[in-house]
Short mmCIF file of C-alpha atoms in Angstrom, two decimals:
data_model
loop_
_atom_site.label_atom_id
_atom_site.label_comp_id
_atom_site.label_asym_id
_atom_site.label_seq_id
_atom_site.Cartn_x
_atom_site.Cartn_y
_atom_site.Cartn_z
CA MET X 116 -1.96 7.13 26.87
CA THR X 117 -2.47 4.55 24.50
CA THR X 118 -4.53 7.51 22.15
CA ILE X 119 -1.10 10.21 23.09
CA LEU X 120 1.14 6.89 21.75
CA THR X 121 -1.27 6.16 18.66
CA ARG X 122 -1.12 9.34 17.22
CA THR X 123 1.85 9.68 17.51
CA ILE X 124 2.62 6.98 15.69
CA LYS X 125 0.35 8.47 12.77
CA LEU X 126 2.38 11.32 13.40
CA GLY X 127 5.60 9.82 13.74
CA VAL X 128 4.82 7.60 10.20
CA PHE X 129 2.87 10.25 7.80
CA SER X 130 5.95 12.24 9.01
CA LEU X 131 8.77 10.12 7.10
CA LEU X 132 6.71 8.99 4.32
CA LEU X 133 5.74 12.50 3.12
CA THR X 134 9.87 14.09 4.37
CA GLY X 135 11.47 10.74 3.48
CA ALA X 136 13.93 10.90 6.52
CA ALA X 137 13.71 8.74 9.57
CA SER X 138 13.73 9.29 13.19
CA ALA X 139 12.47 5.99 14.86
CA ASP X 140 13.80 2.88 14.77
CA THR X 141 10.46 0.32 14.52
CA LEU X 142 7.80 1.48 14.81
CA THR X 143 4.93 -0.45 17.03
CA VAL X 144 1.62 -0.28 17.66
CA GLU X 145 0.16 -1.61 20.25
CA THR X 146 -3.38 -3.20 19.47
CA THR X 147 -6.06 -0.57 21.74
CA SER X 148 -9.87 0.16 21.20
CA THR X 149 -8.84 3.94 19.98
CA GLY X 150 -6.39 3.35 17.56
CA PRO X 151 -5.32 1.00 14.65
CA ALA X 152 -4.86 -2.59 15.86
CA ALA X 153 -3.05 -5.73 13.42
CA ALA X 154 -5.51 -6.89 10.96
CA ALA X 155 -5.56 -9.56 7.95
CA CYS X 156 -3.98 -8.13 5.97
CA PRO X 157 -6.45 -6.92 2.49
CA VAL X 158 -5.51 -8.33 -1.22
CA GLU X 159 -5.36 -4.18 -2.52
CA PHE X 160 -4.71 -1.62 -0.52
CA HIS X 161 -5.90 2.05 -3.03
CA SER X 162 -5.26 0.15 -6.13
CA ILE X 163 -2.33 -1.28 -5.27
CA VAL X 164 -1.64 -4.88 -4.04
CA ILE X 165 -0.60 -6.09 -1.26
CA PRO X 166 1.37 -9.80 -0.58
CA ASP X 167 0.16 -12.31 0.48
CA SER X 168 3.22 -12.93 2.91
CA ALA X 169 2.23 -9.22 4.53
CA LYS X 170 1.38 -9.86 7.84
CA GLN X 171 0.00 -7.65 11.06
CA CYS X 172 -1.63 -4.91 8.62
CA GLN X 173 -2.42 -2.09 10.28
CA LEU X 174 -4.57 0.04 8.24
CA PHE X 175 -4.69 4.00 9.23
CA ASP X 176 -7.59 4.27 6.65
CA THR X 177 -10.35 1.94 8.60
CA ALA X 178 -12.87 3.27 5.99
CA MET X 179 -11.29 1.36 2.79
CA ASP X 180 -12.57 3.54 0.86
CA ASP X 181 -10.07 4.43 -2.23
CA ASP X 182 -11.93 8.30 -2.50
CA VAL X 183 -10.66 8.51 1.11
CA ILE X 184 -7.13 10.45 1.05
CA PRO X 185 -4.37 10.39 2.64
CA ALA X 186 -4.57 6.64 3.20
CA SER X 187 -1.91 5.09 4.98
CA MET X 188 -0.49 1.20 5.75
CA VAL X 189 1.57 -0.76 7.88
CA HIS X 190 2.25 -4.12 7.55
CA PHE X 191 5.86 -6.95 7.83
CA MET X 192 6.87 -9.36 5.13
CA ALA X 193 9.19 -12.18 6.66
CA ASP X 194 11.14 -11.58 3.51
CA SER X 195 14.27 -9.59 2.71
CA LYS X 196 14.64 -5.70 2.03
CA ASP X 197 15.53 -5.95 -1.27
CA GLN X 198 13.28 -8.64 -2.20
CA VAL X 199 9.80 -6.19 -0.76
CA ILE X 200 11.28 -3.66 -3.07
CA SER X 201 11.24 -5.46 -5.90
CA PHE X 202 7.94 -7.12 -5.44
CA TYR X 203 6.42 -3.03 -5.24
CA GLN X 204 8.36 -1.83 -7.84
CA GLN X 205 6.98 -4.93 -10.41
CA ALA X 206 3.56 -3.88 -8.63
CA ILE X 207 3.73 -0.09 -8.98
CA PRO X 208 4.74 0.76 -12.13
CA GLY X 209 6.56 3.95 -12.26
CA LEU X 210 7.82 3.45 -8.39
CA THR X 211 11.74 4.18 -7.90
CA VAL X 212 13.93 4.70 -5.13
CA HIS X 213 13.69 8.06 -4.17
CA SER X 214 16.56 8.49 -0.69
CA THR X 215 18.18 5.14 1.60
CA PHE X 216 18.74 6.57 5.04
CA ASN X 217 19.40 4.61 8.60
CA GLU X 218 18.86 1.09 6.55
CA ARG X 219 14.96 2.85 5.50
CA THR X 220 14.03 3.27 1.85
CA LEU X 221 11.92 5.74 0.01
CA LEU X 222 10.46 4.72 -2.97
CA VAL X 223 7.54 6.97 -4.83
CA ALA X 224 5.66 6.67 -7.43
CA ASN X 225 6.24 8.96 -10.99
CA ASP X 226 3.03 11.35 -9.88
CA ASN X 227 4.04 11.52 -6.34
CA ALA X 228 0.85 9.87 -5.16
CA ILE X 229 2.33 6.75 -4.07
CA ARG X 230 4.95 6.07 -1.14
CA VAL X 231 6.57 3.47 0.46
CA VAL X 232 9.56 2.49 3.38
CA VAL X 233 10.70 -0.38 3.26
CA SER X 234 12.57 -1.06 6.56
CA PRO X 235 14.24 -3.89 7.79
CA ASP X 236 12.38 -5.12 11.32
CA GLY X 237 13.85 -8.02 12.96
CA SER X 238 13.62 -11.21 10.72
CA GLY X 239 11.56 -9.22 7.70
CA THR X 240 10.80 -6.25 6.57
CA GLN X 241 8.45 -3.74 7.63
CA VAL X 242 6.93 -1.73 5.03
CA ASP X 243 4.44 1.71 4.98
CA ILE X 244 1.82 2.70 2.24
CA LEU X 245 0.78 5.80 2.27
CA VAL X 246 -1.60 6.99 -1.10
CA THR X 247 -1.15 10.85 -1.19
CA ALA X 248 -4.01 10.71 -4.71
CA LYS X 249 -6.05 8.64 -5.91
CA GLY X 250 -3.77 7.12 -9.13
#
């Protein structure tokens, strides 16, 4: 059951990041021995600076090798959605708002190699990052 849940979550995150459409309210990932677990957040994820305020990181690229593509990571920040969008637009040159749907904002890099989905989540913001190509 946990393996099915983990695969469903992975598929949902990739689907959301690739299409810009949203179908789930909040992504919840259980800590299991067979799926991604909350871990200390890295300082960088595929050359993308991760803010110090990032918490509850779930890495779907456990190799953390910049050559492993596509790669995705999800994390939570206590900052507002607007603050998070501003941070990532400053951190990633050329990252622009592509669309907003159901309170989720999709940011896409000019070369389409990076997609970031920013969603309100309780008292903070959830961030989904997908890297599809080397920058």
